[in-house]
Amino acid sequence: MAEKQPDGIGRNILETARALIEQFGVEKVSMHQVAQTAGVGQGTLYRRYPSKAALCQTLMDSEFSRFIGKADAYLQEASAEPVKTRLAQLVKMLVQLAGRDVEFLKSMVAASRARDAGCGLHELRPFIYVRDTIRGLLQEASERGELAAVDADFASTVIAATFTPELIVQLREMGYTCEQIAERYADSFIQSLFAG
C-alpha cells in the first residue's frame, strides 16, 4: 500500500515542525507554536495531527520513507556486489540515519513512545523493513554459498532488533562516530556470518 503524501499545507506543517524541533527540542515546541509559525490555524493543525506525538510520528515515518527509497536504490544498483559488501553498506546507512542528528532523534523517539506504547518492536515499520531486507540478503548469500551455517531468520531478526535509536545515541554519547559504529558493527557481527 502506498503511503499517502502530504499536500502543500501538510508539507509546510511538517517542515515547520522539523525546523522548530531541531532548533528548540521537541519538549519546548508547542502545537500552537507550530501552527503559528506555519501560518495555519490550530484547527487545521489538529485535524491533521491530533497530538504532538502524532506529528512527531509522521516526521519519523517521513524520514524513514526517504531512507527506504535510498536503501532500495543502493541495493538495486549494487546487486552485482558481494552480499557481505551490500550488508555492510546497509548497516552504515542505518547508523548514519540514526546518527545524523542525535538530539533530534532522541527527542522524536521520546515524543512518539506514548503512541507506540502498545506496539511491540517487531510490529514497527522500520524493524520490519530492516529485518526483511537483511533476511533477503542473507538468503541470497546462502544460495551463493557465501553464508556460514547461520539461521537467516534468526540472524536477521536479532540484527534488526539491535538498530534502535537508543543504542546509536548511547554509542554516540560514549564517543563513537557514526563511521566507527558502522565499522565496528560490521567487524563484530556481519563478518562472522560469512564463510571464509
mmCIF file of C-alpha atoms in Angstrom:
data_model
loop_
_atom_site.group_PDB
_atom_site.id
_atom_site.type_symbol
_atom_site.label_atom_id
_atom_site.label_comp_id
_atom_site.label_asym_id
_atom_site.label_seq_id
_atom_site.Cartn_x
_atom_site.Cartn_y
_atom_site.Cartn_z
ATOM 1 C CA MET A 1 0.000 0.000 0.000
ATOM 2 C CA ALA A 2 1.428 3.375 -0.996
ATOM 3 C CA GLU A 3 1.963 5.916 1.748
ATOM 4 C CA LYS A 4 -0.247 8.997 1.493
ATOM 5 C CA GLN A 5 1.870 12.023 0.603
ATOM 6 C CA PRO A 6 1.149 15.324 2.362
ATOM 7 C CA ASP A 7 -0.271 18.194 0.333
ATOM 8 C CA GLY A 8 1.238 21.692 0.354
ATOM 9 C CA ILE A 9 -0.234 22.569 3.754
ATOM 10 C CA GLY A 10 0.900 19.233 5.197
ATOM 11 C CA ARG A 11 4.443 19.682 3.854
ATOM 12 C CA ASN A 12 4.542 23.202 5.286
ATOM 13 C CA ILE A 13 3.442 21.932 8.713
ATOM 14 C CA LEU A 14 5.988 19.105 8.682
ATOM 15 C CA GLU A 15 8.861 21.317 7.519
ATOM 16 C CA THR A 16 7.961 23.932 10.126
ATOM 17 C CA ALA A 17 7.697 21.361 12.914
ATOM 18 C CA ARG A 18 11.029 19.775 11.947
ATOM 19 C CA ALA A 19 12.786 23.158 11.919
ATOM 20 C CA LEU A 20 11.305 24.180 15.281
ATOM 21 C CA ILE A 21 12.154 20.833 16.894
ATOM 22 C CA GLU A 22 15.708 20.966 15.555
ATOM 23 C CA GLN A 23 16.090 24.482 16.940
ATOM 24 C CA PHE A 24 14.370 24.172 20.327
ATOM 25 C CA GLY A 25 13.872 20.455 21.050
ATOM 26 C CA VAL A 26 10.558 18.631 20.975
ATOM 27 C CA GLU A 27 9.697 19.332 24.621
ATOM 28 C CA LYS A 28 9.865 23.112 24.135
ATOM 29 C CA VAL A 29 7.830 23.235 20.911
ATOM 30 C CA SER A 30 4.066 23.546 21.288
ATOM 31 C CA MET A 31 1.407 22.724 18.745
ATOM 32 C CA HIS A 32 0.336 26.377 18.974
ATOM 33 C CA GLN A 33 3.873 27.447 18.032
ATOM 34 C CA VAL A 34 3.898 25.040 15.056
ATOM 35 C CA ALA A 35 0.534 26.362 13.815
ATOM 36 C CA GLN A 36 1.539 29.999 14.261
ATOM 37 C CA THR A 37 4.949 29.600 12.584
ATOM 38 C CA ALA A 38 3.461 27.557 9.722
ATOM 39 C CA GLY A 39 0.751 30.178 9.215
ATOM 40 C CA VAL A 40 -2.158 27.763 9.689
ATOM 41 C CA GLY A 41 -4.994 27.710 12.175
ATOM 42 C CA GLN A 42 -4.788 25.436 15.173
ATOM 43 C CA GLY A 43 -7.914 23.635 13.977
ATOM 44 C CA THR A 44 -6.184 22.828 10.679
ATOM 45 C CA LEU A 45 -3.136 21.518 12.538
ATOM 46 C CA TYR A 46 -5.159 19.378 14.981
ATOM 47 C CA ARG A 47 -7.355 17.923 12.208
ATOM 48 C CA ARG A 48 -4.171 16.618 10.557
ATOM 49 C CA TYR A 49 -2.204 15.791 13.727
ATOM 50 C CA PRO A 50 -4.369 15.291 16.835
ATOM 51 C CA SER A 51 -1.323 15.412 19.130
ATOM 52 C CA LYS A 52 2.341 16.349 19.168
ATOM 53 C CA ALA A 53 3.152 12.617 19.366
ATOM 54 C CA ALA A 54 1.219 12.054 16.116
ATOM 55 C CA LEU A 55 3.072 14.935 14.462
ATOM 56 C CA CYS A 56 6.425 13.527 15.617
ATOM 57 C CA GLN A 57 5.489 10.051 14.406
ATOM 58 C CA THR A 58 4.662 11.472 10.977
ATOM 59 C CA LEU A 59 8.048 13.201 10.885
ATOM 60 C CA MET A 60 9.790 9.928 11.761
ATOM 61 C CA ASP A 61 7.758 7.987 9.180
ATOM 62 C CA SER A 62 8.608 10.549 6.508
ATOM 63 C CA GLU A 63 12.312 10.334 7.311
ATOM 64 C CA PHE A 64 12.207 6.539 7.205
ATOM 65 C CA SER A 65 10.360 6.552 3.868
ATOM 66 C CA ARG A 66 13.196 8.600 2.374
ATOM 67 C CA PHE A 67 15.674 6.127 3.864
ATOM 68 C CA ILE A 68 13.859 3.148 2.323
ATOM 69 C CA GLY A 69 13.980 4.772 -1.121
ATOM 70 C CA LYS A 70 17.693 5.451 -0.775
ATOM 71 C CA ALA A 71 18.494 1.975 0.617
ATOM 72 C CA ASP A 72 16.448 0.155 -2.019
ATOM 73 C CA ALA A 73 18.095 2.191 -4.789
ATOM 74 C CA TYR A 74 21.552 1.331 -3.443
ATOM 75 C CA LEU A 75 20.752 -2.387 -3.115
ATOM 76 C CA GLN A 76 19.375 -2.469 -6.667
ATOM 77 C CA GLU A 77 22.359 -0.602 -8.147
ATOM 78 C CA ALA A 78 24.856 -2.757 -6.225
ATOM 79 C CA SER A 79 23.165 -6.103 -6.903
ATOM 80 C CA ALA A 80 26.338 -7.493 -8.527
ATOM 81 C CA GLU A 81 28.428 -6.725 -5.413
ATOM 82 C CA PRO A 82 29.049 -9.479 -2.835
ATOM 83 C CA VAL A 83 26.266 -9.764 -0.278
ATOM 84 C CA LYS A 84 28.712 -9.049 2.569
ATOM 85 C CA THR A 85 29.591 -5.709 0.923
ATOM 86 C CA ARG A 86 25.919 -4.765 0.467
ATOM 87 C CA LEU A 87 25.025 -5.776 4.015
ATOM 88 C CA ALA A 88 27.923 -3.762 5.457
ATOM 89 C CA GLN A 89 26.784 -0.723 3.412
ATOM 90 C CA LEU A 90 23.195 -1.164 4.614
ATOM 91 C CA VAL A 91 24.496 -1.185 8.196
ATOM 92 C CA LYS A 92 26.428 2.011 7.500
ATOM 93 C CA MET A 93 23.312 3.651 6.049
ATOM 94 C CA LEU A 94 21.238 2.635 9.093
ATOM 95 C CA VAL A 95 23.811 4.035 11.505
ATOM 96 C CA GLN A 96 24.026 7.261 9.503
ATOM 97 C CA LEU A 97 20.225 7.569 9.547
ATOM 98 C CA ALA A 98 20.112 7.156 13.317
ATOM 99 C CA GLY A 99 23.196 9.261 13.967
ATOM 100 C CA ARG A 100 22.697 12.188 11.616
ATOM 101 C CA ASP A 101 21.061 14.312 14.247
ATOM 102 C CA VAL A 102 21.265 12.565 17.594
ATOM 103 C CA GLU A 103 19.441 15.201 19.640
ATOM 104 C CA PHE A 104 16.581 15.443 17.140
ATOM 105 C CA LEU A 105 16.274 11.660 17.076
ATOM 106 C CA LYS A 106 16.314 11.390 20.880
ATOM 107 C CA SER A 107 13.534 13.940 21.119
ATOM 108 C CA MET A 108 11.465 12.307 18.410
ATOM 109 C CA VAL A 109 11.761 8.851 19.963
ATOM 110 C CA ALA A 110 10.733 10.178 23.375
ATOM 111 C CA ALA A 111 7.738 12.017 21.927
ATOM 112 C CA SER A 112 6.479 9.046 19.945
ATOM 113 C CA ARG A 113 6.777 6.497 22.782
ATOM 114 C CA ALA A 114 3.282 7.232 24.059
ATOM 115 C CA ARG A 115 1.762 6.365 20.696
ATOM 116 C CA ASP A 116 3.770 3.162 20.349
ATOM 117 C CA ALA A 117 3.381 2.014 23.978
ATOM 118 C CA GLY A 118 1.037 -0.789 22.944
ATOM 119 C CA CYS A 119 3.081 -1.729 19.896
ATOM 120 C CA GLY A 120 5.999 -4.162 20.065
ATOM 121 C CA LEU A 121 9.283 -3.521 18.264
ATOM 122 C CA HIS A 122 8.577 -6.350 15.828
ATOM 123 C CA GLU A 123 5.408 -4.564 14.653
ATOM 124 C CA LEU A 124 7.091 -1.270 13.739
ATOM 125 C CA ARG A 125 7.683 -0.439 10.090
ATOM 126 C CA PRO A 126 11.430 0.286 10.440
ATOM 127 C CA PHE A 127 12.032 -3.039 12.179
ATOM 128 C CA ILE A 128 10.051 -4.975 9.578
ATOM 129 C CA TYR A 129 11.867 -3.308 6.682
ATOM 130 C CA VAL A 130 15.338 -3.844 8.176
ATOM 131 C CA ARG A 131 14.618 -7.455 9.182
ATOM 132 C CA ASP A 132 13.128 -8.394 5.819
ATOM 133 C CA THR A 133 15.894 -6.675 3.851
ATOM 134 C CA ILE A 134 18.633 -8.348 5.891
ATOM 135 C CA ARG A 135 16.857 -11.706 5.662
ATOM 136 C CA GLY A 136 16.709 -11.389 1.885
ATOM 137 C CA LEU A 137 20.424 -10.576 1.702
ATOM 138 C CA LEU A 138 21.321 -13.490 3.985
ATOM 139 C CA GLN A 139 19.160 -15.899 1.962
ATOM 140 C CA GLU A 140 20.874 -14.703 -1.215
ATOM 141 C CA ALA A 141 24.279 -15.240 0.410
ATOM 142 C CA SER A 142 23.211 -18.742 1.460
ATOM 143 C CA GLU A 143 22.130 -19.589 -2.107
ATOM 144 C CA ARG A 144 25.504 -18.344 -3.375
ATOM 145 C CA GLY A 145 27.370 -20.413 -0.786
ATOM 146 C CA GLU A 146 28.757 -17.246 0.854
ATOM 147 C CA LEU A 147 26.996 -17.639 4.196
ATOM 148 C CA ALA A 148 28.339 -19.618 7.130
ATOM 149 C CA ALA A 149 25.994 -22.094 8.816
ATOM 150 C CA VAL A 150 23.593 -19.414 10.033
ATOM 151 C CA ASP A 151 19.829 -19.358 10.524
ATOM 152 C CA ALA A 152 18.911 -16.386 8.295
ATOM 153 C CA ASP A 153 15.548 -15.811 10.020
ATOM 154 C CA PHE A 154 17.094 -15.720 13.495
ATOM 155 C CA ALA A 155 20.122 -13.640 12.449
ATOM 156 C CA SER A 156 18.053 -11.058 10.560
ATOM 157 C CA THR A 157 15.639 -10.638 13.474
ATOM 158 C CA VAL A 158 18.424 -10.196 16.040
ATOM 159 C CA ILE A 159 20.393 -7.799 13.812
ATOM 160 C CA ALA A 160 17.293 -5.695 13.104
ATOM 161 C CA ALA A 161 16.483 -5.549 16.819
ATOM 162 C CA THR A 162 19.885 -4.003 17.576
ATOM 163 C CA PHE A 163 19.288 -0.971 15.364
ATOM 164 C CA THR A 164 17.448 1.052 17.951
ATOM 165 C CA PRO A 165 17.868 4.807 18.110
ATOM 166 C CA GLU A 166 18.624 4.449 21.812
ATOM 167 C CA LEU A 167 21.623 2.206 21.101
ATOM 168 C CA ILE A 168 23.027 4.564 18.470
ATOM 169 C CA VAL A 169 22.529 7.513 20.828
ATOM 170 C CA GLN A 170 24.282 5.611 23.646
ATOM 171 C CA LEU A 171 27.251 4.727 21.420
ATOM 172 C CA ARG A 172 27.485 8.329 20.194
ATOM 173 C CA GLU A 173 27.467 9.542 23.813
ATOM 174 C CA MET A 174 30.289 7.075 24.514
ATOM 175 C CA GLY A 175 32.328 8.965 21.914
ATOM 176 C CA TYR A 176 31.974 6.765 18.833
ATOM 177 C CA THR A 177 31.388 8.454 15.480
ATOM 178 C CA CYS A 178 28.804 7.074 13.051
ATOM 179 C CA GLU A 179 31.633 5.737 10.891
ATOM 180 C CA GLN A 180 33.218 3.932 13.869
ATOM 181 C CA ILE A 181 29.890 2.443 14.920
ATOM 182 C CA ALA A 182 29.206 1.121 11.414
ATOM 183 C CA GLU A 183 32.730 -0.260 11.027
ATOM 184 C CA ARG A 184 32.794 -1.946 14.438
ATOM 185 C CA TYR A 185 29.302 -3.308 13.983
ATOM 186 C CA ALA A 186 30.281 -4.882 10.651
ATOM 187 C CA ASP A 187 33.500 -6.281 12.152
ATOM 188 C CA SER A 188 31.730 -7.665 15.231
ATOM 189 C CA PHE A 189 28.524 -9.040 13.732
ATOM 190 C CA ILE A 190 28.452 -9.098 9.933
ATOM 191 C CA GLN A 191 31.841 -10.663 9.136
ATOM 192 C CA SER A 192 31.122 -13.728 11.286
ATOM 193 C CA LEU A 193 28.017 -14.568 9.265
ATOM 194 C CA PHE A 194 30.009 -15.238 6.111
ATOM 195 C CA ALA A 195 32.055 -18.272 5.162
ATOM 196 C CA GLY A 196 35.766 -17.841 4.556
#
